[in-house]
GROMACS .gro file of C-alpha atoms in nm:
model
  271
    1MET     CA    1   4.744   9.667   7.678
    2ASN     CA    2   4.606   9.434   7.949
    3ASP     CA    3   4.790   9.286   8.250
    4ALA     CA    4   4.811   8.947   8.116
    5LEU     CA    5   4.996   9.059   7.803
    6LEU     CA    6   5.234   9.264   8.004
    7THR     CA    7   5.298   8.961   8.224
    8ARG     CA    8   5.375   8.749   7.927
    9ILE     CA    9   5.615   9.007   7.778
   10ALA     CA   10   5.793   9.033   8.116
   11GLU     CA   11   5.836   8.659   8.129
   12ALA     CA   12   5.968   8.641   7.769
   13LEU     CA   13   6.236   8.907   7.857
   14GLU     CA   14   6.338   8.712   8.167
   15ARG     CA   15   6.391   8.401   7.952
   16LEU     CA   16   6.599   8.591   7.694
   17ALA     CA   17   6.823   8.769   7.948
   18PRO     CA   18   7.040   8.521   8.154
   19PRO     CA   19   7.012   8.556   8.525
   20PRO     CA   20   7.314   8.746   8.680
   21ALA     CA   21   7.602   8.531   8.776
   22SER     CA   22   7.595   8.442   9.143
   23SER     CA   23   7.908   8.503   9.354
   24ALA     CA   24   8.027   8.304   9.660
   25ASP     CA   25   7.983   8.419  10.015
   26LEU     CA   26   8.290   8.649  10.068
   27ALA     CA   27   8.301   8.588  10.434
   28ALA     CA   28   8.296   8.206  10.430
   29ALA     CA   29   8.586   8.052  10.226
   30PRO     CA   30   8.961   8.084  10.270
   31ALA     CA   31   9.024   8.127   9.895
   32TYR     CA   32   8.839   8.221   9.584
   33VAL     CA   33   8.875   8.243   9.197
   34TRP     CA   34   8.740   8.524   8.988
   35ASP     CA   35   8.633   8.391   8.644
   36GLY     CA   36   8.568   8.727   8.486
   37VAL     CA   37   8.207   8.728   8.578
   38ALA     CA   38   8.161   8.590   8.935
   39ILE     CA   39   8.367   8.500   9.232
   40ARG     CA   40   8.389   8.134   9.301
   41ALA     CA   41   8.495   7.967   9.637
   42VAL     CA   42   8.788   7.729   9.625
   43ASP     CA   43   8.674   7.386   9.750
   44ALA     CA   44   9.009   7.286   9.901
   45PHE     CA   45   9.269   7.538   9.981
   46ALA     CA   46   9.577   7.356  10.103
   47PRO     CA   47   9.898   7.570  10.049
   48VAL     CA   48  10.231   7.432  10.143
   49ASP     CA   49  10.342   7.491  10.501
   50PHE     CA   50  10.497   7.828  10.528
   51ASP     CA   51  10.785   7.691  10.735
   52LEU     CA   52  10.884   7.437  10.467
   53LEU     CA   53  10.973   7.708  10.228
   54THR     CA   54  11.361   7.710  10.246
   55GLY     CA   55  11.628   7.933  10.084
   56ILE     CA   56  11.395   8.238  10.053
   57ASP     CA   57  11.384   8.342  10.420
   58ALA     CA   58  11.406   8.715  10.358
   59GLN     CA   59  11.143   8.722  10.085
   60LYS     CA   60  10.887   8.511  10.258
   61MET     CA   61  10.920   8.701  10.589
   62ALA     CA   62  10.878   9.034  10.402
   63LEU     CA   63  10.568   8.907  10.234
   64LEU     CA   64  10.428   8.762  10.560
   65ASP     CA   65  10.482   9.088  10.746
   66ASN     CA   66  10.317   9.292  10.466
   67SER     CA   67  10.019   9.043  10.459
   68ARG     CA   68   9.985   9.045  10.837
   69ARG     CA   69   9.956   9.427  10.841
   70HIS     CA   70   9.699   9.409  10.558
   71ALA     CA   71   9.498   9.149  10.761
   72ALA     CA   72   9.496   9.373  11.061
   73GLY     CA   73   9.370   9.669  10.855
   74HIS     CA   74   9.696   9.867  10.863
   75ALA     CA   75   9.884  10.024  10.570
   76ALA     CA   76  10.029   9.759  10.346
   77HIS     CA   77  10.180   9.748  10.000
   78ASP     CA   78  10.090   9.592   9.668
   79VAL     CA   79  10.365   9.332   9.601
   80LEU     CA   80  10.555   9.231   9.298
   81LEU     CA   81  10.735   8.892   9.329
   82TRP     CA   82  10.971   8.850   9.038
   83GLY     CA   83  11.235   8.594   8.938
   84ALA     CA   84  11.299   8.262   8.765
   85ARG     CA   85  11.032   7.997   8.727
   86GLY     CA   86  11.000   7.742   9.007
   87THR     CA   87  11.171   7.955   9.268
   88GLY     CA   88  10.874   7.969   9.507
   89LYS     CA   89  10.693   8.298   9.418
   90SER     CA   90  10.340   8.147   9.387
   91ALA     CA   91  10.392   7.905   9.676
   92THR     CA   92  10.508   8.184   9.910
   93VAL     CA   93  10.188   8.385   9.838
   94ALA     CA   94   9.954   8.093   9.910
   95ALA     CA   95  10.161   7.984  10.221
   96ALA     CA   96  10.161   8.329  10.365
   97VAL     CA   97   9.779   8.354  10.340
   98GLY     CA   98   9.745   8.003  10.481
   99LYS     CA   99   9.977   8.089  10.781
  100LEU     CA  100   9.783   8.380  10.868
  101GLN     CA  101   9.458   8.203  10.852
  102ARG     CA  102   9.580   7.931  11.092
  103GLU     CA  103   9.677   8.207  11.326
  104GLY     CA  104   9.316   8.327  11.315
  105GLN     CA  105   9.346   8.621  11.092
  106ASP     CA  106   9.039   8.676  10.865
  107ILE     CA  107   9.211   8.726  10.531
  108ALA     CA  108   9.134   8.551  10.200
  109LEU     CA  109   9.319   8.473   9.886
  110LEU     CA  110   9.149   8.560   9.548
  111GLN     CA  111   9.301   8.450   9.225
  112CYS     CA  112   9.241   8.613   8.893
  113ALA     CA  113   9.362   8.470   8.566
  114ILE     CA  114   9.587   8.709   8.366
  115ASP     CA  115   9.354   8.700   8.066
  116GLU     CA  116   9.079   8.852   8.279
  117LEU     CA  117   9.248   9.176   8.367
  118ALA     CA  118   8.993   9.376   8.170
  119SER     CA  119   8.715   9.264   8.417
  120LEU     CA  120   8.898   9.379   8.728
  121PRO     CA  121   8.698   9.691   8.770
  122THR     CA  122   8.384   9.479   8.791
  123LEU     CA  123   8.559   9.259   9.053
  124PHE     CA  124   8.648   9.563   9.259
  125THR     CA  125   8.297   9.674   9.256
  126GLN     CA  126   8.201   9.342   9.429
  127LEU     CA  127   8.486   9.356   9.675
  128ARG     CA  128   8.383   9.706   9.786
  129GLY     CA  129   8.076   9.541   9.932
  130THR     CA  130   8.279   9.365  10.205
  131ASP     CA  131   8.531   9.483  10.467
  132ARG     CA  132   8.722   9.155  10.473
  133PRO     CA  133   9.082   9.191  10.368
  134PHE     CA  134   9.168   9.016  10.034
  135ILE     CA  135   9.492   8.940   9.848
  136LEU     CA  136   9.422   8.955   9.483
  137PHE     CA  137   9.669   8.717   9.310
  138LEU     CA  138   9.778   8.749   8.961
  139ASP     CA  139  10.015   8.469   8.868
  140ASP     CA  140  10.287   8.485   8.601
  141LEU     CA  141  10.198   8.829   8.460
  142GLY     CA  142  10.384   8.963   8.168
  143PHE     CA  143  10.302   9.199   7.872
  144ASP     CA  144  10.470   9.104   7.552
  145GLU     CA  145  10.311   9.345   7.304
  146GLY     CA  146  10.312   9.721   7.372
  147VAL     CA  147  10.224   9.877   7.702
  148GLY     CA  148   9.847   9.932   7.655
  149ASP     CA  149   9.748   9.660   7.900
  150ALA     CA  150  10.023   9.754   8.138
  151ARG     CA  151   9.875  10.114   8.160
  152ALA     CA  152   9.536   9.970   8.222
  153LEU     CA  153   9.665   9.774   8.517
  154ARG     CA  154   9.877  10.072   8.635
  155SER     CA  155   9.558  10.286   8.656
  156LEU     CA  156   9.402  10.018   8.898
  157LEU     CA  157   9.686  10.060   9.128
  158GLN     CA  158   9.744  10.442   9.120
  159GLY     CA  159   9.401  10.558   9.234
  160GLY     CA  160   9.086  10.687   9.076
  161THR     CA  161   8.736  10.553   9.043
  162SER     CA  162   8.843  10.214   8.903
  163ALA     CA  163   9.122  10.164   9.147
  164ARG     CA  164   9.142   9.864   9.386
  165PRO     CA  165   8.944   9.910   9.712
  166ALA     CA  166   9.117   9.968  10.042
  167ASN     CA  167   9.054   9.614  10.157
  168VAL     CA  168   9.234   9.470   9.851
  169ARG     CA  169   9.609   9.431   9.781
  170LEU     CA  170   9.750   9.308   9.465
  171TYR     CA  171  10.021   9.021   9.478
  172VAL     CA  172  10.171   8.976   9.129
  173THR     CA  173  10.426   8.717   9.019
  174SER     CA  174  10.633   8.777   8.712
  175ASN     CA  175  10.941   8.632   8.551
  176ARG     CA  176  11.055   8.984   8.470
  177ARG     CA  177  11.144   9.253   8.723
  178HIS     CA  178  10.971   9.518   8.527
  179ILE     CA  179  10.691   9.299   8.396
  180VAL     CA  180  10.696   9.461   8.055
  181PRO     CA  181  11.010   9.365   7.859
  182ARG     CA  182  11.267   9.622   7.771
  183ASN     CA  183  11.451   9.607   7.443
  184LEU     CA  184  11.783   9.757   7.333
  185SER     CA  185  11.601   9.904   7.034
  186GLU     CA  186  11.430  10.142   7.276
  187GLN     CA  187  11.749  10.341   7.281
  188ASP     CA  188  11.724  10.411   6.915
  189ASP     CA  189  11.358  10.514   6.919
  190PRO     CA  190  11.348  10.865   6.756
  191ILE     CA  191  11.051  10.976   6.958
  192ASN     CA  192  11.117  11.043   7.317
  193PRO     CA  193  11.318  10.725   7.396
  194ARG     CA  194  11.350  10.809   7.762
  195ASP     CA  195  10.963  10.828   7.778
  196VAL     CA  196  10.933  10.488   7.625
  197VAL     CA  197  11.156  10.330   7.878
  198ASP     CA  198  10.996  10.514   8.174
  199ASP     CA  199  10.648  10.402   8.061
  200LYS     CA  200  10.756  10.038   8.058
  201MET     CA  201  10.907  10.068   8.401
  202ALA     CA  202  10.615  10.269   8.546
  203LEU     CA  203  10.395   9.957   8.624
  204SER     CA  204  10.662   9.788   8.838
  205ASP     CA  205  10.721  10.118   9.017
  206ARG     CA  206  10.356  10.114   9.137
  207PHE     CA  207  10.436   9.815   9.368
  208GLY     CA  208  10.553   9.938   9.714
  209LEU     CA  209  10.733   9.599   9.775
  210SER     CA  210  10.933   9.424   9.507
  211LEU     CA  211  11.080   9.077   9.606
  212GLY     CA  212  11.339   8.895   9.386
  213PHE     CA  213  11.347   8.526   9.370
  214HIS     CA  214  11.670   8.393   9.228
  215ALA     CA  215  11.811   8.075   9.082
  216LEU     CA  216  11.942   7.830   9.351
  217ASP     CA  217  12.299   7.720   9.397
  218GLN     CA  218  12.361   7.348   9.468
  219ASP     CA  219  12.376   7.369   9.835
  220ALA     CA  220  12.048   7.571   9.857
  221TYR     CA  221  11.878   7.325   9.644
  222VAL     CA  222  11.981   7.021   9.849
  223ALA     CA  223  11.886   7.218  10.165
  224ILE     CA  224  11.526   7.257  10.025
  225VAL     CA  225  11.511   6.889   9.938
  226GLU     CA  226  11.618   6.790  10.295
  227GLY     CA  227  11.365   7.024  10.445
  228TYR     CA  228  11.082   6.876  10.257
  229ALA     CA  229  11.206   6.522  10.321
  230LYS     CA  230  11.256   6.581  10.695
  231ALA     CA  231  10.890   6.688  10.734
  232LEU     CA  232  10.793   6.349  10.560
  233GLU     CA  233  11.046   6.148  10.755
  234LEU     CA  234  11.219   6.044  10.444
  235ALA     CA  235  11.595   5.980  10.402
  236VAL     CA  236  11.776   6.176  10.127
  237GLU     CA  237  12.077   6.088   9.940
  238PRO     CA  238  12.214   6.430   9.824
  239LEU     CA  239  12.376   6.297   9.509
  240ASP     CA  240  12.057   6.135   9.396
  241ALA     CA  241  11.869   6.465   9.449
  242ILE     CA  242  12.143   6.660   9.252
  243GLN     CA  243  12.119   6.409   8.964
  244TRP     CA  244  11.741   6.461   8.959
  245ALA     CA  245  11.799   6.822   8.912
  246THR     CA  246  12.067   6.789   8.653
  247GLN     CA  247  11.844   6.567   8.439
  248ARG     CA  248  11.595   6.851   8.435
  249GLY     CA  249  11.842   7.121   8.384
  250SER     CA  250  11.723   7.327   8.670
  251ARG     CA  251  11.758   7.367   9.037
  252SER     CA  252  11.463   7.526   9.207
  253GLY     CA  253  11.212   7.475   9.480
  254ARG     CA  254  10.971   7.330   9.232
  255VAL     CA  255  11.213   7.069   9.115
  256ALA     CA  256  11.308   6.992   9.496
  257TRP     CA  257  10.952   6.932   9.562
  258GLN     CA  258  10.917   6.709   9.247
  259TYR     CA  259  11.214   6.503   9.371
  260VAL     CA  260  11.059   6.461   9.712
  261VAL     CA  261  10.743   6.334   9.547
  262GLU     CA  262  10.945   6.089   9.353
  263LEU     CA  263  11.119   5.985   9.676
  264ALA     CA  264  10.792   5.937   9.856
  265GLY     CA  265  10.665   5.727   9.570
  266ARG     CA  266  10.962   5.506   9.585
  267ASN     CA  267  10.892   5.452   9.958
  268GLY     CA  268  10.527   5.369   9.901
  269LEU     CA  269  10.395   5.691  10.061
  270THR     CA  270  10.093   5.900   9.965
  271LEU     CA  271  10.113   6.286   9.989
   0.00000   0.00000   0.00000
């Protein structure tokens, strides 16, 4: 077989095989997204100001302290942030990373969609190529069917060849304290019922720090609204803010921000 023929075969194989996905420079951006194949830089990372997060002081300071230790290369926990929707879990994660970056800490946020969990070992392989501290963010995690996927994630936290590298910590938000739902029917399971319950709780036990975010009372909700409004120099009528929440059937940090957006629009402001 001559060299020309070998060259044509090689070129044909290159055309058939797609080139490997390129990943972003892991030292350049403040935040990234993992799409299951490659790491992509986030064009505009603009989290809410950490100091504006109101009514969750204990939770946000615990998360900030843990993140600061991780950024410094010290021992730090994987973190589970659990609680009702709209109570500030996701905002707190991004805000803590943003605050550390403004302080000059070299730490980055990397978000992975929950339907890409199977690709995490591949992601970890790429992250082992850098010493930069990363917060791997899994938002709104929950397992509704069985515990197989939960076991797979648990193995990534507890060590072994596929475990997360030392420069990575997982920050996970969930509406459930134990991530995997627990049912009363488990008590009637004829096969090792205690083992069934323990297996479902085992994943949440892998997180060294568990932070609960709870539904707001009316005073806390109004305080959050007033905090946001003060930063924007907007005047607030508390009864109007309460009516806004009542119409939506929820008092939360998210609803408070939505009200402030409405208030800013009424006053001709751009956020």
